[in-house]
Short mmCIF file of C-alpha atoms in Angstrom, two decimals:
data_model
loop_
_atom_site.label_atom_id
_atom_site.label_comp_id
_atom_site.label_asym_id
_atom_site.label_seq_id
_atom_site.Cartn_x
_atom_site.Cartn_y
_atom_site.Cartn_z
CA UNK A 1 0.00 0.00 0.00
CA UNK A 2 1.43 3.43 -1.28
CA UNK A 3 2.30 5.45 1.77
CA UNK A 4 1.77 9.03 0.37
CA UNK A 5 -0.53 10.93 3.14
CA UNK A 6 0.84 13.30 5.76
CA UNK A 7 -1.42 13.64 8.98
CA UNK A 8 -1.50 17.17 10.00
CA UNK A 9 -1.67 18.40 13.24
CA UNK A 10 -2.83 21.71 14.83
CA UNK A 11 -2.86 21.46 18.76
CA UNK A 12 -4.37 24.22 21.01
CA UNK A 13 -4.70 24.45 24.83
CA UNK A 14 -7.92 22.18 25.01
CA UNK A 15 -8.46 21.45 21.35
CA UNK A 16 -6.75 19.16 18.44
CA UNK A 17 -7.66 20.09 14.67
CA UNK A 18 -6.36 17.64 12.25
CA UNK A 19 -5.85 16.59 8.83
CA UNK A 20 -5.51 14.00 6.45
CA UNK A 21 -3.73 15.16 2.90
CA UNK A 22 -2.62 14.25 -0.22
CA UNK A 23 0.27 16.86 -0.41
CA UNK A 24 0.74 17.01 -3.68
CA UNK A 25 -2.58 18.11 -4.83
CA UNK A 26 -4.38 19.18 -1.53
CA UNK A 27 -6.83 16.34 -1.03
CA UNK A 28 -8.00 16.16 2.41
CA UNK A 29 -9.06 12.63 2.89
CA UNK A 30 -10.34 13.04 6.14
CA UNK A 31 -10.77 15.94 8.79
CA UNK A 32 -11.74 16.38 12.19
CA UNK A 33 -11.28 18.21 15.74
CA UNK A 34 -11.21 17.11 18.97
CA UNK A 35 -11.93 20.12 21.67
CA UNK A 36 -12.88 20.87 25.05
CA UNK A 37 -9.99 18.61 25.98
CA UNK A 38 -8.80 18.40 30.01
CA UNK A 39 -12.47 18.24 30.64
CA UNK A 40 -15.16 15.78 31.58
CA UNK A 41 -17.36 17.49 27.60
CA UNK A 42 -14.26 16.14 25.75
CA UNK A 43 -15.91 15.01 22.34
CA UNK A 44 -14.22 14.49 18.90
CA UNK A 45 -15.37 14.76 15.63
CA UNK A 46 -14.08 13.05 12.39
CA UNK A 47 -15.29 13.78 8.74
CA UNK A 48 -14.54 11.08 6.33
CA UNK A 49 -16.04 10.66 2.82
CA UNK A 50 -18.57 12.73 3.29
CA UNK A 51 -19.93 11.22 6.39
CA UNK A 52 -19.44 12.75 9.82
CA UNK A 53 -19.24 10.77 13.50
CA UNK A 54 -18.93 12.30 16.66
CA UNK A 55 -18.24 10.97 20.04
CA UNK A 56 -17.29 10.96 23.42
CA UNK A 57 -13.43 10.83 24.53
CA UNK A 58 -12.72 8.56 27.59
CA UNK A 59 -11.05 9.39 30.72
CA UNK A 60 -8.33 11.38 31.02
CA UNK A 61 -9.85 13.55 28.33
CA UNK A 62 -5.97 14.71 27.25
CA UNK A 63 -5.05 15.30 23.60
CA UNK A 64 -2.72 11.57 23.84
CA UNK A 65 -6.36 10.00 24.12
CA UNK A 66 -7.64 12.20 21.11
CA UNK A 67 -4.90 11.22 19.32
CA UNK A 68 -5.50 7.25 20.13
CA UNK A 69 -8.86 7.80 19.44
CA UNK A 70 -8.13 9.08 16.16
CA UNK A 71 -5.50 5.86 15.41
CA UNK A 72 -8.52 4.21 15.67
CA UNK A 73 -10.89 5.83 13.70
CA UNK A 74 -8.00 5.77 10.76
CA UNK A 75 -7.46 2.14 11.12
CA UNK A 76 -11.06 1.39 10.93
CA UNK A 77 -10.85 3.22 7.45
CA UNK A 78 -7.87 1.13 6.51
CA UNK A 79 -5.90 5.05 6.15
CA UNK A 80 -3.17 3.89 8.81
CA UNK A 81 -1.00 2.43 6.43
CA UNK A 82 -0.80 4.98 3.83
CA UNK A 83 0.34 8.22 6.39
CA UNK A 84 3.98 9.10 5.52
CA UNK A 85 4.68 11.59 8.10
CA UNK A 86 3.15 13.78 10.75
CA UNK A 87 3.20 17.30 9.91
CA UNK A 88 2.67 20.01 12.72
CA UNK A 89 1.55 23.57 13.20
CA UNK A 90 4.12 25.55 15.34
CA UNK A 91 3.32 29.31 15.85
CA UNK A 92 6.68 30.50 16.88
CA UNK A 93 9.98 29.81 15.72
CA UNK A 94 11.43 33.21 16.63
CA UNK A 95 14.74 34.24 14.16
CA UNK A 96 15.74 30.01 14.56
CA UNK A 97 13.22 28.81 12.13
CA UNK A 98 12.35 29.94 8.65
CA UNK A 99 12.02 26.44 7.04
CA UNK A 100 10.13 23.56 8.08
CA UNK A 101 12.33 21.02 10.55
CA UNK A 102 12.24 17.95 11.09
CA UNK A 103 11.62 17.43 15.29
CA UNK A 104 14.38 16.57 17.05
CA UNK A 105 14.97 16.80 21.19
CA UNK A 106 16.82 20.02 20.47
CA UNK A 107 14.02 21.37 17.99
CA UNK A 108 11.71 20.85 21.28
CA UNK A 109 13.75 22.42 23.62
CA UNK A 110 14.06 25.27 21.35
CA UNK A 111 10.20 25.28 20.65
CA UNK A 112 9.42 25.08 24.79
CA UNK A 113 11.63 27.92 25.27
CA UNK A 114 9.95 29.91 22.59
CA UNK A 115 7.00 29.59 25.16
CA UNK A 116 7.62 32.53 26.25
CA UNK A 117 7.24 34.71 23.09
CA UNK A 118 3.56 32.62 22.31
CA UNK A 119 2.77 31.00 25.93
CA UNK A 120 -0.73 30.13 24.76
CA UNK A 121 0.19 28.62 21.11
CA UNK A 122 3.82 27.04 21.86
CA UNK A 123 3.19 25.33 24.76
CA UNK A 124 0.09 23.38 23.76
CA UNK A 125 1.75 22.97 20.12
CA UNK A 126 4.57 21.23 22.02
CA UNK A 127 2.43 18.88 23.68
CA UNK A 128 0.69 17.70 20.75
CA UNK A 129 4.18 16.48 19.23
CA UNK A 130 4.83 14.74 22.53
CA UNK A 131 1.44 13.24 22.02
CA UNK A 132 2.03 12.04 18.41
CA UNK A 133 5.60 11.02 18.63
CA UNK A 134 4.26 8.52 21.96
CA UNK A 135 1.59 7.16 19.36
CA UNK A 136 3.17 7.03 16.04
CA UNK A 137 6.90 6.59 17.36
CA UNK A 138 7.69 5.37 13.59
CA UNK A 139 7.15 8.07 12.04
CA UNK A 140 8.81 11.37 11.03
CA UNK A 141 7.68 14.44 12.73
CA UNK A 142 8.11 17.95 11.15
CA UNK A 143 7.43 21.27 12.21
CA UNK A 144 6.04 24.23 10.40
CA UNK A 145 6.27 27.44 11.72
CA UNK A 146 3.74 30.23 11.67
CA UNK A 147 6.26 32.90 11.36
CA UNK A 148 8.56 31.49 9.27
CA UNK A 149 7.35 33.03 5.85
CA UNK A 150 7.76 36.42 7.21
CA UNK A 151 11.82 35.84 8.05
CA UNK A 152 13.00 37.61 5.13
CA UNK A 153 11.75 40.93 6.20
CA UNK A 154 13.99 43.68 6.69
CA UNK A 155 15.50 45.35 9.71
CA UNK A 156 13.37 48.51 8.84
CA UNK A 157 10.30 46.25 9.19
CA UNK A 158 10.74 44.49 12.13
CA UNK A 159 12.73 46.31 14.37
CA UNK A 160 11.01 48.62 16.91
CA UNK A 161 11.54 52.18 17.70
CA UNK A 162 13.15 51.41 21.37
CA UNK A 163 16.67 50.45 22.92
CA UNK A 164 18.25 48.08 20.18
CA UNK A 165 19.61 46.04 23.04
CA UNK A 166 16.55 45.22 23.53
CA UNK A 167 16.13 43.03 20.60
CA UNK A 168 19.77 41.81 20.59
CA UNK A 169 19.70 40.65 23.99
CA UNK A 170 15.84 40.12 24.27
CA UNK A 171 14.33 39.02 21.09
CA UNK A 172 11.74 41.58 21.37
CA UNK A 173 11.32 42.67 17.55
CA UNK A 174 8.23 42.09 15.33
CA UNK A 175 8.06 38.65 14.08
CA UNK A 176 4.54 38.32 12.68
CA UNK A 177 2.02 35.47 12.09
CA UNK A 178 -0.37 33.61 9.80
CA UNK A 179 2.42 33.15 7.14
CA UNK A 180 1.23 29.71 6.22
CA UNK A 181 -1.61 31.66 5.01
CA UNK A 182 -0.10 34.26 3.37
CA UNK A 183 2.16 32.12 1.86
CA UNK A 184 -0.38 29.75 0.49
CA UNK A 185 -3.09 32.73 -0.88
CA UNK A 186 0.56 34.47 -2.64
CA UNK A 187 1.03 31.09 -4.06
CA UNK A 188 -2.40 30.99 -5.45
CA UNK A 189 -2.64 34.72 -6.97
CA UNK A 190 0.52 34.08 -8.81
CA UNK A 191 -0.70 31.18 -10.65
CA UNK A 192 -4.36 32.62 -11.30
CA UNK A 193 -2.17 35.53 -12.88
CA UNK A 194 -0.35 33.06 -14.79
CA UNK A 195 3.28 34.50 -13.26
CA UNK A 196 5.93 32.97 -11.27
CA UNK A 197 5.55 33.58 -7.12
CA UNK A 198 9.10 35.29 -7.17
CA UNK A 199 7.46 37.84 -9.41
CA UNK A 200 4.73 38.34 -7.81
CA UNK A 201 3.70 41.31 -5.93
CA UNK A 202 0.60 41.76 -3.64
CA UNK A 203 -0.71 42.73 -0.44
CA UNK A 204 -2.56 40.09 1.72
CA UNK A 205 -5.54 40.84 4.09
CA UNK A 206 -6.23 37.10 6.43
CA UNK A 207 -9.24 38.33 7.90
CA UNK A 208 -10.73 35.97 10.49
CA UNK A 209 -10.96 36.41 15.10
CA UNK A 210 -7.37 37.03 14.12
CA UNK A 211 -6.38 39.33 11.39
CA UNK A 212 -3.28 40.27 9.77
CA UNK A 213 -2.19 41.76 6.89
CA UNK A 214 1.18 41.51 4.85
CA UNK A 215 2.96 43.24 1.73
CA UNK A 216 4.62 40.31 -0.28
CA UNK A 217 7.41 41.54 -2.72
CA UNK A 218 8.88 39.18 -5.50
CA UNK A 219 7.05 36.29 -3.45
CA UNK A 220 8.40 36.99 0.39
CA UNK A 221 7.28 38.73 2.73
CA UNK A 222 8.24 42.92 3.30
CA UNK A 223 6.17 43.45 6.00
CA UNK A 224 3.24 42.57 7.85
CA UNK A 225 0.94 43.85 10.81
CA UNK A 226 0.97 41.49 13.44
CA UNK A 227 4.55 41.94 15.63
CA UNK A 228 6.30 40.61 19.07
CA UNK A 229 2.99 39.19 19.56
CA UNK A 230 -0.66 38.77 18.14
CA UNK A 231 -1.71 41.35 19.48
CA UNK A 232 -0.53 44.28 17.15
CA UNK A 233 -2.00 45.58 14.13
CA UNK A 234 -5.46 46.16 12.76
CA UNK A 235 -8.49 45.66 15.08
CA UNK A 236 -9.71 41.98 15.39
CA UNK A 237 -12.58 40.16 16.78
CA UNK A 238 -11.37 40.66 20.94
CA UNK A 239 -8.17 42.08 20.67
CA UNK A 240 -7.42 45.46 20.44
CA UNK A 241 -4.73 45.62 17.17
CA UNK A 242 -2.66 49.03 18.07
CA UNK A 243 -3.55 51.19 20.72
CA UNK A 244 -1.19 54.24 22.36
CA UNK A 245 0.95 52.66 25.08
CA UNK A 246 0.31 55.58 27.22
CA UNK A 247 -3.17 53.64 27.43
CA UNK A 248 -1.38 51.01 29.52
CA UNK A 249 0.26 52.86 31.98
CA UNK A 250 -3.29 55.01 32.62
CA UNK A 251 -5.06 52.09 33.26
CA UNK A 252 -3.01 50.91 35.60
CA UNK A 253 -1.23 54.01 37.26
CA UNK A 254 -5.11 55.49 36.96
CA UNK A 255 -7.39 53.24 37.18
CA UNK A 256 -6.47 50.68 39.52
CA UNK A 257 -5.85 47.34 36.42
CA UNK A 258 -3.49 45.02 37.65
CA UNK A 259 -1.20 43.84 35.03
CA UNK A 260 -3.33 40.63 34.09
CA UNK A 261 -6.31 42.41 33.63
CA UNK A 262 -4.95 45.03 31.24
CA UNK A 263 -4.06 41.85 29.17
CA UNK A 264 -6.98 40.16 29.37
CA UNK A 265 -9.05 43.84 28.32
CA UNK A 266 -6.57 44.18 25.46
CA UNK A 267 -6.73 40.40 24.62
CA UNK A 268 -10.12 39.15 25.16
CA UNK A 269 -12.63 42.15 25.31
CA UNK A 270 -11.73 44.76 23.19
CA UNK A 271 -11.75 44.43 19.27
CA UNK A 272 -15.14 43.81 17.54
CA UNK A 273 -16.62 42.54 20.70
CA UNK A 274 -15.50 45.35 23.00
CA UNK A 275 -16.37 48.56 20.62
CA UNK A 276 -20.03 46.47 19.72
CA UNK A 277 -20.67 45.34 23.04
CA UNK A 278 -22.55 42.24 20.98
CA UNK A 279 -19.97 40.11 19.89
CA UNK A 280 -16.54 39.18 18.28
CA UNK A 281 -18.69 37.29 15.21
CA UNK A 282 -18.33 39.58 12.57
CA UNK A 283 -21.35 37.67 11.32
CA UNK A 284 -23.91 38.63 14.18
CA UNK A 285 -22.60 42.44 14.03
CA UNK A 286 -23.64 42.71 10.39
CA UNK A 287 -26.96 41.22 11.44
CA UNK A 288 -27.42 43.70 14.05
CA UNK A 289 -26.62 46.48 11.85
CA UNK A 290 -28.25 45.57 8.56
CA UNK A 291 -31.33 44.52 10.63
CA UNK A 292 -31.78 46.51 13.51
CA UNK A 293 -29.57 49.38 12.50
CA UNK A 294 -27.91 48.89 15.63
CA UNK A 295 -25.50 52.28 15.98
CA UNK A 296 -22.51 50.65 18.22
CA UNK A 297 -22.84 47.24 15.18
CA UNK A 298 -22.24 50.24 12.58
CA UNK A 299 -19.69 51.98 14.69
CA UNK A 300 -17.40 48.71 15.31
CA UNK A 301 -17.74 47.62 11.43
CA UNK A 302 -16.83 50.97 10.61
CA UNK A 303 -13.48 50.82 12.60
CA UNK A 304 -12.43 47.81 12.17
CA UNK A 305 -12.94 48.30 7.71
CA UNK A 306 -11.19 51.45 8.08
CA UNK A 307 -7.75 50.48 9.73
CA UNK A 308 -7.62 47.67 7.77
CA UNK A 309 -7.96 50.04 4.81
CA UNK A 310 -5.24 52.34 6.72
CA UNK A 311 -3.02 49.17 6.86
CA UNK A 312 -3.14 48.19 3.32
CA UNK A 313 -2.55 51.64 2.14
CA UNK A 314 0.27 52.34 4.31
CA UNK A 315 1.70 48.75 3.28
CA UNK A 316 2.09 50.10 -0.55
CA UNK A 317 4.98 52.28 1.29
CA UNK A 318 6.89 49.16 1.29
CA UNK A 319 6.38 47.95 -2.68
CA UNK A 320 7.05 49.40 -6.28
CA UNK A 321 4.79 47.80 -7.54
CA UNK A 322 1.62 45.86 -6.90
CA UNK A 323 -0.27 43.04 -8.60
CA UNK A 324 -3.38 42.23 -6.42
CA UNK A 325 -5.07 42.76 -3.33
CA UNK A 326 -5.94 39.07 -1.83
CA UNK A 327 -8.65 38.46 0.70
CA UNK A 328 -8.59 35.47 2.90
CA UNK A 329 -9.38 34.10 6.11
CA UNK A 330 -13.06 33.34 7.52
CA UNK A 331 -14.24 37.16 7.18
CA UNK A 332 -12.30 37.91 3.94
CA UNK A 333 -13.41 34.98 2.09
CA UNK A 334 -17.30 35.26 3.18
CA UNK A 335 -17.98 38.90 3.91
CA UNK A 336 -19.12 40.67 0.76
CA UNK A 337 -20.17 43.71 3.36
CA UNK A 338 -16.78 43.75 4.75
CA UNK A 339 -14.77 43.71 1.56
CA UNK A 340 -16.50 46.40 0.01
CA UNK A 341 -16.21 48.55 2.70
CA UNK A 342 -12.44 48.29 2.66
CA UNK A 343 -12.03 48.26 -1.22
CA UNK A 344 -14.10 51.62 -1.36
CA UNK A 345 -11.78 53.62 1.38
CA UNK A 346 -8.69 52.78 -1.33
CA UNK A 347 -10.64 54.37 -4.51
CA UNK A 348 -7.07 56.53 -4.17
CA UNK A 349 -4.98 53.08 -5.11
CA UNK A 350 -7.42 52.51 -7.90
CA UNK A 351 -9.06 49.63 -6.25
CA UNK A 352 -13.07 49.60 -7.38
CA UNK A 353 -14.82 46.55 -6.33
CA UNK A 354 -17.58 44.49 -8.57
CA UNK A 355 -20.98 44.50 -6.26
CA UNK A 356 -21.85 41.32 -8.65
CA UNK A 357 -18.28 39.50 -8.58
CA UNK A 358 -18.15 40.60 -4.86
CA UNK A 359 -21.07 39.00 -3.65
CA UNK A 360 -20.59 35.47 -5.64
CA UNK A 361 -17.07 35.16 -3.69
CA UNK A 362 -18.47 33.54 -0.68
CA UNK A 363 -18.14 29.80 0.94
CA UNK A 364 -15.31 28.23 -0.93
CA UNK A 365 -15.97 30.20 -4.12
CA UNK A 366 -12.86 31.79 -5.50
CA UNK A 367 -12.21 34.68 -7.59
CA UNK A 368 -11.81 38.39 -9.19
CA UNK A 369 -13.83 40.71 -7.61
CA UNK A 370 -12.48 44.00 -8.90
CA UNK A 371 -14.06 46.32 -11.55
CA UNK A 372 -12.55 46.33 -15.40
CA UNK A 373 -11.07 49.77 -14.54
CA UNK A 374 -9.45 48.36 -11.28
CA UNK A 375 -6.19 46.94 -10.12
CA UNK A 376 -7.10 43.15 -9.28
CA UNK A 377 -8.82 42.12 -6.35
CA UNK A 378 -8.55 38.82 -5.31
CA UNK A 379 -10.79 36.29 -2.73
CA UNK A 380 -9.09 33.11 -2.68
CA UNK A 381 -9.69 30.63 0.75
CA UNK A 382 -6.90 29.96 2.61
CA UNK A 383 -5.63 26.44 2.85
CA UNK A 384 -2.82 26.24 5.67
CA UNK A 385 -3.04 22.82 6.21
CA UNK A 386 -2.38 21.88 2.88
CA UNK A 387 0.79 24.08 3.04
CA UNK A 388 1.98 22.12 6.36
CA UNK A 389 1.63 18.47 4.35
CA UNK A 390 3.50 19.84 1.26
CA UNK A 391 6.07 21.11 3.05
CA UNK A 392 6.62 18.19 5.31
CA UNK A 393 6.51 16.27 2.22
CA UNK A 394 9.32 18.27 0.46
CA UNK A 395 11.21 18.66 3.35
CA UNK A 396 11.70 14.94 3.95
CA UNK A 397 11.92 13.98 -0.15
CA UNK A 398 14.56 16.66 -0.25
CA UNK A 399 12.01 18.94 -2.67
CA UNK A 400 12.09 21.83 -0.81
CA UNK A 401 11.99 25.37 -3.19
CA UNK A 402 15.80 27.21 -3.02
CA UNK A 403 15.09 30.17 -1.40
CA UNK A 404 15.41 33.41 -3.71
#
């Protein structure tokens, strides 16, 4: 039986998404997630040929029973066999890591220290390679990072405007994320514009809880929004994006917030959630605007459209020239509102946006959405997973792309 599948792995504090792929075209074979992990509601879900079970994990509820549970499910589908490696999501590899890597005990230690640049993502990304390596001990395990496609930005980009000691004896510097999925939607423009990726020039909105947006010259990434953490950049569904430091030190010099609290307000309430006071769904603001005309619905929408629109505009600053704009991520491939409120605040870049085209781009669908008389606009769905399996692939058939 032809071994030619790479299982994909995305582990989060209480939560295990996972993939089965085909990496050389993108098939996913089979999909599922197991979440509320640690807990007595533990459940997983797998999706396999169009059908879809869920169940009940037994005690102890951790992601190694998850991930027995799913050895299970893919022997009962006779898949077991044909898996060629185990491919995982990592979201920081700090300046270390701009390929994927194969795991080793030093790779590990390197990842656990990263901890504490991403101590929510790192940590729980760690122990789902623990977890797979116990179960599938013959197998080769490879990393790919989530900042890794935005290593080849310059100093100007990533270095902030404070002691440079700092970042040489700290790390602190911007480092950015989502570059799986910037990588993958650059990828994807360059062929639907029938040019090579190290020609290609665009600037890449992931719009989803999480947003981030990145200029992409000849193929790699310039510059992008996110920084030292998540938490930088445009305004997302409960975190804040940019705000005036002095902010901080006010609400805690002035107001009384302990430390932890001003990171859980900037983390976990503010955004589309805290401006709305509804929600961080971008889905159920629209509603409450376009339906009830709800004034704080209009006000967050209008916020978080326009410093996105800021964002790409000021990321033009770091291009000569510029082939497409690309949507992506759960809000920029589905929200026709949303996109069309951005693409008519950059009327100055000669972006014009097709109502028709722009409301046909939704659920999967991919495509142009811009006017004859405007630069390209681009929805294409992001596919990060199917970047981690071709990677792994590459990296262990020796196929991986020379960088530029």
């Amino acid at each position: 039986m032809k071994k030619n599948l790479i299982l994909v792995l995305n582990c989060g504090s209480s939560s295990l998404k996972f993939s089965l792929i085909e990496p050389e075209n993108g098939e996913t074979v089979l999909l599922g997630l197991a979440e509320r992990l640690l807990s007595d509601q533990a459940s997983i879900k797998i999706k396999y040929q169009g059908q879809t079970t869920k169940s009940t994990l037994p005690s102890p509820f951790d992601h190694q029973t998850a991930i027995l549970t799913l050895v299970e499910a893919l022997a009962l589908y006779k898949l077991n066999l044909q898996i060629f490696a185990i491919g995982h999501r990592v979201v920081h590899g700090g300046e270390s890591y701009c390929t994927p890597t194969l795991v080793t005990n030093e790779v590990k230690t390197l990842i656990d220290n990263l901890s504490r640049l991403a101590p929510l993502h790192n940590f729980a990304n760690l122990i789902g390679i623990n977890a797979a390596e116990a179960v599938f001990s013959n197998l080769p395990q490879v990393v790919v990072f989530d900042t890794a496609f935005h290593q080849t930005m310059p100093e100007k980009a990533y270095i902030y405007g404070i002691p440079y000691a700092l970042y040489q004896e700290n790390g602190i510097r911007r480092y950015g994320f989502h570059g799986t999925s910037h990588y993958f939607v650059a990828q994807e423009a360059a062929k639907r514009l029938n040019k090579p990726l190290s020609k290609g020039n665009f600037i890449s909105a992931h719009l989803g809880n999480g947003c981030s947006i990145s200029a992409i010259k000849n193929g790699q990434s310039v510059d992008t929004s996110l920084g030292f953490t998540p938490l930088e950049g445009v305004m997302m569904g409960t975190r804040s994006g940019d705000v005036d430091p002095g902010i901080i030190f006010y609400l805690i010099n002035q107001l009384g917030y302990t430390t932890k609290q001003v990171s859980h307000l900037l983390h976990k309430e503010s955004g589309l959630l805290g401006v709305s006071g509804l929600s961080n769904d971008c889905r159920e603001i629209e509603d409450a605007w376009l339906k009830e005309k709800n004034p704080r619905a209009k006000l967050a929408l209008d916020i978080f459209c326009y410093r996105i629109a800021k964002s790409i505009a000021s990321f033009t600053a770091s291009l000569t020239s510029l082939d497409a704009l690309i949507f992506t991520g759960g809000i920029g491939e589905n929200s026709a509102l949303i996109r069309e409120n951005i693409i008519d605040q950059l009327s100055l870049l000669n972006f014009f946006v097709s109502n028709e085209k722009n409301i046909t781009c939704r659920f999967g669908q991919a495509g142009h959405i811009n006017t004859e008389n405007s630069r390209q606009i681009l929805v294409i769905p992001t596919n990060e997973e199917w970047v981690i399996a071709e990677q792994t692939s590459q990296l262990l058939l020796n196929k991986l792309p020379d960088k530029e």
